[in-house]
Amino acid sequence: MVLDGMTQMGLLPFAAAHAVTVAGWPTSSREVVMWCGRQEFPMLRQTITDWQRDDDVHAHILVEDERVVGYGELWFDAEEDEVELARIIVAPDIRGKGLGRVLVRGLLAQALGAGYSDVFMRVHPDNETALRCYRGAGFVSVDAGLAESWNVAQPVNYVWLQRDAVAPGG
């Protein structure tokens, strides 16, 4: 995909070689919690490669001009006929430039292309930057009662978002 006539950008499958790069992106223990709910800092490369062991997890990287600039996962649940977008992060030196939105839209396209129309994500309630990004990419809050029931088993009361079925391209 070409964004501005000069920049080559694309979504590619994650490979174990990318783990060291992605592990270095969280800049604080708080950011690790916001990103993936874990308590470890710095992140370990092995943690990220271990995430790939689940057959229902499909990780992707966003590449811009051959540089890895983003990471995100699709968690497929065939039994529930839904997909969750998860563990989305952008390289710290290029945040705030819209690449998170590009990454989320690319992951959403992958989910829809796989035949899933129910696409969700959960966001730490204190992660305002991520919430703005995801809403800008066409996600809306799920029904409050549904969010409350989903949060019963969660460590925090996440903000649950779903793909807006009436958004352009939706």
Coordinates of C-alpha atoms in Angstrom, one line a residue:
M1 CA 0.0 0.0 0.0
V2 CA 1.3 3.5 -0.8
L3 CA 0.1 6.3 1.4
D4 CA 1.5 9.5 0.1
G5 CA 3.1 8.6 -3.2
M6 CA 6.4 8.0 -1.6
T7 CA 5.9 5.9 1.5
Q8 CA 5.5 2.2 1.1
M9 CA 3.3 0.7 3.9
G10 CA 1.9 -2.7 4.5
L11 CA 0.6 -5.2 7.0
L12 CA 2.6 -8.4 7.1
P13 CA 2.5 -11.5 9.2
F14 CA 4.6 -11.4 12.4
A15 CA 7.8 -13.4 12.6
A16 CA 9.8 -14.3 15.7
A17 CA 12.6 -12.1 14.5
H18 CA 10.3 -9.1 15.0
A19 CA 9.9 -9.8 18.8
V20 CA 13.0 -8.0 19.9
T21 CA 11.9 -4.8 18.1
V22 CA 8.4 -5.0 19.5
A23 CA 9.6 -5.8 23.0
G24 CA 11.6 -2.6 23.1
W25 CA 8.7 -0.3 22.3
P26 CA 7.0 0.0 25.7
T27 CA 8.7 2.9 27.4
S28 CA 7.5 2.3 31.0
S29 CA 5.9 -0.3 33.2
R30 CA 2.7 1.7 33.0
E31 CA 2.8 1.6 29.3
V32 CA 3.2 -2.2 29.4
V33 CA 0.0 -2.4 31.6
M34 CA -1.9 -0.2 29.1
W35 CA -0.7 -2.2 26.1
C36 CA -1.1 -5.8 27.3
G37 CA -2.0 -5.9 30.9
R38 CA 1.3 -7.4 32.0
Q39 CA 3.4 -6.3 34.9
E40 CA 6.9 -6.9 33.4
F41 CA 9.2 -4.1 32.4
P42 CA 11.2 -4.2 30.3
M43 CA 9.2 -6.6 28.1
L44 CA 10.9 -9.8 27.2
R45 CA 11.3 -10.9 23.6
Q46 CA 10.2 -14.4 24.8
T47 CA 6.9 -13.1 26.1
I48 CA 6.0 -11.8 22.7
T49 CA 7.1 -15.0 20.9
D50 CA 5.1 -17.1 23.4
W51 CA 1.9 -15.2 22.5
Q52 CA 2.2 -16.7 19.1
R53 CA 1.8 -20.3 20.4
D54 CA -2.0 -20.0 20.5
D55 CA -3.4 -21.1 17.1
D56 CA -6.2 -18.6 17.4
V57 CA -3.7 -15.7 17.7
H58 CA -2.6 -14.2 14.4
A59 CA -0.1 -11.4 14.9
H60 CA 0.8 -8.8 12.3
I61 CA 3.3 -6.0 11.9
L62 CA 2.9 -2.7 10.1
V63 CA 5.9 -1.9 7.9
E64 CA 6.7 1.5 6.5
D65 CA 9.6 1.6 4.0
E66 CA 10.9 -1.7 5.3
R67 CA 10.9 -0.6 8.9
V68 CA 8.6 -2.3 11.5
V69 CA 6.5 0.5 12.9
G70 CA 3.5 -1.3 14.4
Y71 CA 2.3 -4.6 15.9
G72 CA -1.1 -6.0 16.6
E73 CA -3.0 -9.2 17.0
L74 CA -6.2 -10.8 15.9
W75 CA -7.7 -13.3 18.3
F76 CA -10.1 -15.5 16.4
D77 CA -12.9 -17.2 18.2
A78 CA -14.7 -19.5 15.8
E79 CA -17.1 -20.8 18.5
E80 CA -18.4 -17.3 19.2
D81 CA -17.9 -16.3 15.5
E82 CA -16.0 -13.2 16.4
V83 CA -12.5 -11.6 16.4
E84 CA -10.8 -9.5 19.0
L85 CA -8.1 -7.0 18.0
A86 CA -5.5 -7.0 20.7
R87 CA -2.0 -5.9 21.9
I88 CA -1.8 -3.0 19.4
I89 CA 1.3 -0.9 19.7
V90 CA 3.3 1.6 17.5
A91 CA 7.0 2.4 17.7
P92 CA 7.4 5.2 20.3
D93 CA 9.3 7.6 18.0
I94 CA 6.5 7.8 15.5
R95 CA 3.4 7.9 17.6
G96 CA 0.8 10.5 17.0
K97 CA 1.2 10.4 13.2
G98 CA -1.9 8.2 12.5
L99 CA -0.1 4.9 12.1
G100 CA -2.1 3.3 14.9
R101 CA -5.2 4.1 12.9
V102 CA -3.7 2.6 9.8
L103 CA -2.7 -0.5 11.8
V104 CA -6.2 -0.9 13.3
R105 CA -7.9 -0.5 9.9
G106 CA -5.5 -3.1 8.4
L107 CA -6.3 -5.5 11.2
L108 CA -10.0 -4.9 10.8
A109 CA -9.7 -5.6 7.1
Q110 CA -8.0 -8.9 7.9
A111 CA -10.8 -9.8 10.3
L112 CA -13.5 -8.9 7.9
G113 CA -11.7 -10.7 5.0
A114 CA -11.6 -13.9 7.1
G115 CA -15.4 -13.7 7.2
Y116 CA -16.0 -12.3 10.7
S117 CA -18.4 -9.4 11.1
D118 CA -18.3 -9.2 14.9
V119 CA -15.0 -7.5 15.7
F120 CA -14.2 -6.3 19.2
M121 CA -11.4 -4.8 21.3
R122 CA -10.8 -4.0 24.9
V123 CA -8.9 -1.0 26.0
H124 CA -7.6 -0.1 29.4
P125 CA -9.8 2.7 30.7
D126 CA -6.9 5.1 31.3
N127 CA -5.5 4.7 27.8
E128 CA -7.1 7.8 26.3
T129 CA -4.7 8.0 23.3
A130 CA -5.7 4.4 22.3
L131 CA -9.4 5.1 22.7
R132 CA -9.2 8.2 20.4
C133 CA -7.3 6.1 17.9
Y134 CA -9.7 3.2 17.9
R135 CA -12.8 5.4 17.7
G136 CA -11.2 7.3 14.9
A137 CA -10.7 4.0 13.1
G138 CA -14.5 3.3 13.3
F139 CA -15.0 1.5 16.6
V140 CA -17.8 2.4 19.0
S141 CA -18.6 1.4 22.6
V142 CA -20.5 -1.8 23.2
D143 CA -23.7 -1.7 25.2
A144 CA -22.9 -0.8 28.8
G145 CA -24.6 -4.0 30.1
L146 CA -22.6 -6.2 27.8
A147 CA -19.4 -4.4 28.8
E148 CA -20.2 -4.9 32.5
S149 CA -20.8 -8.7 32.0
W150 CA -17.5 -9.0 30.0
N151 CA -15.6 -7.2 32.7
V152 CA -16.7 -9.6 35.5
A153 CA -13.6 -11.8 35.0
Q154 CA -11.2 -9.0 34.0
P155 CA -8.5 -7.4 36.1
V156 CA -9.9 -3.9 35.3
N157 CA -13.1 -2.5 33.9
Y158 CA -12.0 -2.3 30.3
V159 CA -13.7 -0.1 27.7
W160 CA -15.1 -2.6 25.2
L161 CA -15.4 -1.4 21.6
Q162 CA -16.9 -3.0 18.5
R163 CA -16.7 -2.3 14.9
D164 CA -19.3 0.2 13.8
A165 CA -21.3 -1.7 11.3
V166 CA -22.5 1.6 9.7
A167 CA -19.1 3.1 9.3
P168 CA -17.8 3.6 5.7
G169 CA -16.6 0.3 4.4
G170 CA -18.6 -1.5 7.1

